[in-house]
Amino acid sequence: LRVAVNADSLATWFMPALNAFATEAPVLLQLAVDDEGHTADWLRRGQVVAAVTADASPVAGCNTLCLGAMPYLAVASPAFVQRWFPNGVTPQALAAAPSLAFNAKDHLQQRWAQRQTGQAVPLACHAIPSSQAFVSATLAGLGWALNPQALVADLVAQGRLVELVPNTPLAVPLYWQQARVVSALLMGLTRQVVAQAQIALQPLAA
């Protein structure tokens, strides 16, 4: 089965769903990893039969299930914050401080910055296409970034990372889109994905 998924879901909650499915189904999986805003494009092109996506609008021929929201925290190392944000998070400081981005499709940092400042802030970004390396680069002080809360909550609690602005998470809604012409195997995968999402993700705000 070919499935598209965003890297942060794969690095956090999606793998247990795949493992639970694989233990009960005689099938091999092939994953396409892309930004959550673009995984639905794989469905549109007919290259996968299901996808974890931020797109709530059903792709033609597909059904959509709401999975929940993945919270992200804007974090950096304490030394990075001291160097680049000595007077707080301002548009000028954000424009000067290096940030991290997964790739050119990743706009989470820009969304958070605009939410905090009320304006579009041009960001200088290091491109690091790995969820685990994203965390490592943030810890090392290479830049500030939006990291999945599930990956950095313990590091924040330990003081190794700090939020740029306390209590300002950015929640990204996620959906499961699957081809309407489903097989029993795909139904089994959907069941495991939904079950794991209910454990790991936050309910979407009404």
XYZ file of C-alpha atoms in Angstrom:
206
model
C 0.000 0.000 0.000
C 1.324 3.440 -0.934
C 0.573 6.117 1.668
C 1.594 9.771 1.969
C 2.385 11.242 5.376
C 4.051 14.343 6.755
C 7.441 13.880 8.394
C 6.387 15.108 11.841
C 3.518 12.628 12.053
C 5.868 9.867 10.951
C 8.347 10.891 13.659
C 5.735 10.972 16.425
C 2.405 9.127 16.321
C 2.050 7.495 12.896
C 4.595 4.694 13.237
C 2.698 2.878 16.051
C -0.352 2.827 13.767
C 1.688 1.294 10.945
C 3.186 -1.267 13.291
C -0.220 -2.299 14.653
C -1.539 -2.637 11.103
C 1.479 -4.593 9.836
C 1.200 -7.160 12.632
C -2.291 -8.122 11.455
C -2.070 -7.657 7.679
C 0.124 -9.478 5.123
C 1.043 -6.303 3.247
C 4.059 -4.107 2.606
C 3.879 -0.334 2.910
C 5.549 2.319 0.788
C 5.550 5.802 2.319
C 5.786 9.117 0.509
C 6.907 11.861 2.904
C 5.870 15.446 2.164
C 4.658 18.592 3.872
C 1.192 18.133 5.398
C -0.105 20.880 3.136
C 0.968 18.912 0.060
C 0.413 15.229 0.865
C -3.084 15.434 -0.654
C -1.421 16.185 -3.997
C -0.128 12.600 -4.001
C -3.747 11.428 -3.821
C -4.793 13.770 -6.616
C -2.087 12.314 -8.833
C -3.163 8.763 -7.988
C 0.256 7.943 -6.539
C -1.034 6.859 -3.110
C -4.271 5.360 -1.794
C -4.340 7.332 1.469
C -2.688 10.329 3.094
C -2.279 12.219 6.348
C -2.931 15.795 5.288
C -3.795 19.265 6.537
C -6.308 19.547 3.674
C -9.866 19.088 4.946
C -11.411 19.286 1.468
C -11.887 15.759 0.095
C -9.849 14.843 -2.946
C -12.077 13.540 -5.747
C -12.892 9.900 -5.110
C -11.734 10.028 -1.485
C -13.272 10.109 1.972
C -11.960 12.384 4.726
C -11.747 11.695 8.452
C -10.694 14.288 11.023
C -7.734 12.993 13.049
C -7.123 15.917 15.411
C -4.557 18.669 15.815
C -0.792 18.380 16.227
C 0.556 21.139 18.509
C 3.876 22.801 17.713
C 6.039 24.940 20.010
C 8.269 27.792 18.844
C 11.490 27.001 20.665
C 15.193 27.731 20.730
C 18.156 27.085 22.994
C 18.510 29.444 25.971
C 21.780 30.819 24.550
C 20.108 31.469 21.186
C 17.271 33.397 22.837
C 19.735 35.455 24.868
C 21.710 36.320 21.737
C 18.937 37.024 19.247
C 15.971 38.049 21.392
C 17.443 40.069 24.286
C 14.532 42.547 24.075
C 11.821 40.014 23.300
C 10.261 38.656 20.131
C 9.844 41.631 17.820
C 9.480 41.754 14.027
C 13.013 43.143 13.788
C 14.474 40.375 15.948
C 12.603 37.663 14.045
C 13.838 39.042 10.728
C 17.431 38.993 11.982
C 17.478 35.655 13.825
C 18.096 32.495 11.773
C 15.207 30.052 11.796
C 14.772 26.499 10.584
C 12.469 25.164 7.869
C 11.879 21.587 6.754
C 11.933 22.663 3.117
C 10.554 25.394 0.864
C 7.003 24.138 1.495
C 7.289 24.598 5.258
C 5.575 27.840 6.312
C 4.911 27.057 9.985
C 7.559 29.493 11.199
C 6.103 32.298 9.090
C 2.593 31.546 10.339
C 3.684 31.666 13.969
C 5.698 34.859 13.462
C 2.771 36.608 11.788
C 0.434 35.502 14.562
C 2.759 36.954 17.206
C 3.585 40.223 15.463
C 0.509 40.911 13.361
C 2.611 41.292 10.243
C 4.377 39.197 7.641
C 8.006 38.869 8.712
C 10.700 37.804 6.214
C 12.613 34.959 7.820
C 16.097 33.688 7.072
C 15.902 29.889 7.204
C 18.230 26.928 7.324
C 16.600 24.043 5.398
C 16.761 20.786 7.367
C 14.474 18.023 5.967
C 14.409 15.748 9.023
C 12.183 15.948 12.099
C 14.839 14.496 14.404
C 17.594 16.702 12.940
C 15.261 19.684 13.358
C 15.247 19.077 17.107
C 19.007 18.500 17.187
C 19.655 21.703 15.244
C 17.412 23.667 17.604
C 19.245 22.251 20.616
C 22.582 23.107 19.035
C 21.517 26.732 18.572
C 21.491 26.759 14.779
C 18.114 28.506 14.744
C 14.658 28.763 16.273
C 11.834 26.615 14.955
C 8.362 25.186 15.357
C 8.882 21.651 16.654
C 6.176 19.095 17.464
C 5.311 19.384 21.127
C 5.596 15.617 21.435
C 9.286 15.810 20.486
C 10.346 18.790 22.611
C 8.068 18.917 25.675
C 10.609 17.079 27.839
C 13.441 19.298 26.568
C 11.446 22.401 27.472
C 10.694 20.956 30.914
C 14.442 20.338 31.388
C 15.306 23.889 30.345
C 17.377 22.733 27.381
C 14.933 24.502 25.070
C 12.718 27.492 25.818
C 9.615 28.833 24.128
C 10.202 32.122 22.352
C 6.865 33.325 23.712
C 5.473 31.153 26.528
C 2.177 29.367 25.943
C 1.864 30.171 22.238
C 1.515 26.753 20.568
C 0.471 26.494 16.945
C -1.987 23.657 16.344
C -2.030 22.068 12.875
C -5.264 20.181 12.031
C -4.684 16.798 10.408
C -7.020 14.642 8.346
C -6.930 11.140 6.911
C -7.982 10.960 3.284
C -8.385 7.568 1.650
C -9.515 6.303 -1.704
C -13.251 5.607 -1.665
C -12.739 2.324 -3.478
C -11.365 0.696 -0.370
C -10.095 -2.775 0.225
C -10.306 -4.634 3.508
C -6.589 -3.905 3.960
C -7.083 -0.163 3.605
C -9.981 -0.257 6.038
C -7.711 -1.975 8.555
C -5.053 0.680 8.127
C -7.627 3.428 8.564
C -8.837 1.854 11.790
C -5.324 1.807 13.256
C -4.529 5.357 12.108
C -7.688 6.764 13.650
C -7.154 4.856 16.889
C -3.581 6.114 17.283
C -4.545 9.673 16.375
C -7.145 9.677 19.137
C -4.374 8.854 21.607
C -1.686 11.188 20.331
C -3.409 14.250 18.859
C -5.507 16.996 20.391
C -9.225 17.262 19.576
C -9.925 19.969 17.028
C -11.448 23.084 18.525
C -15.116 23.479 17.626
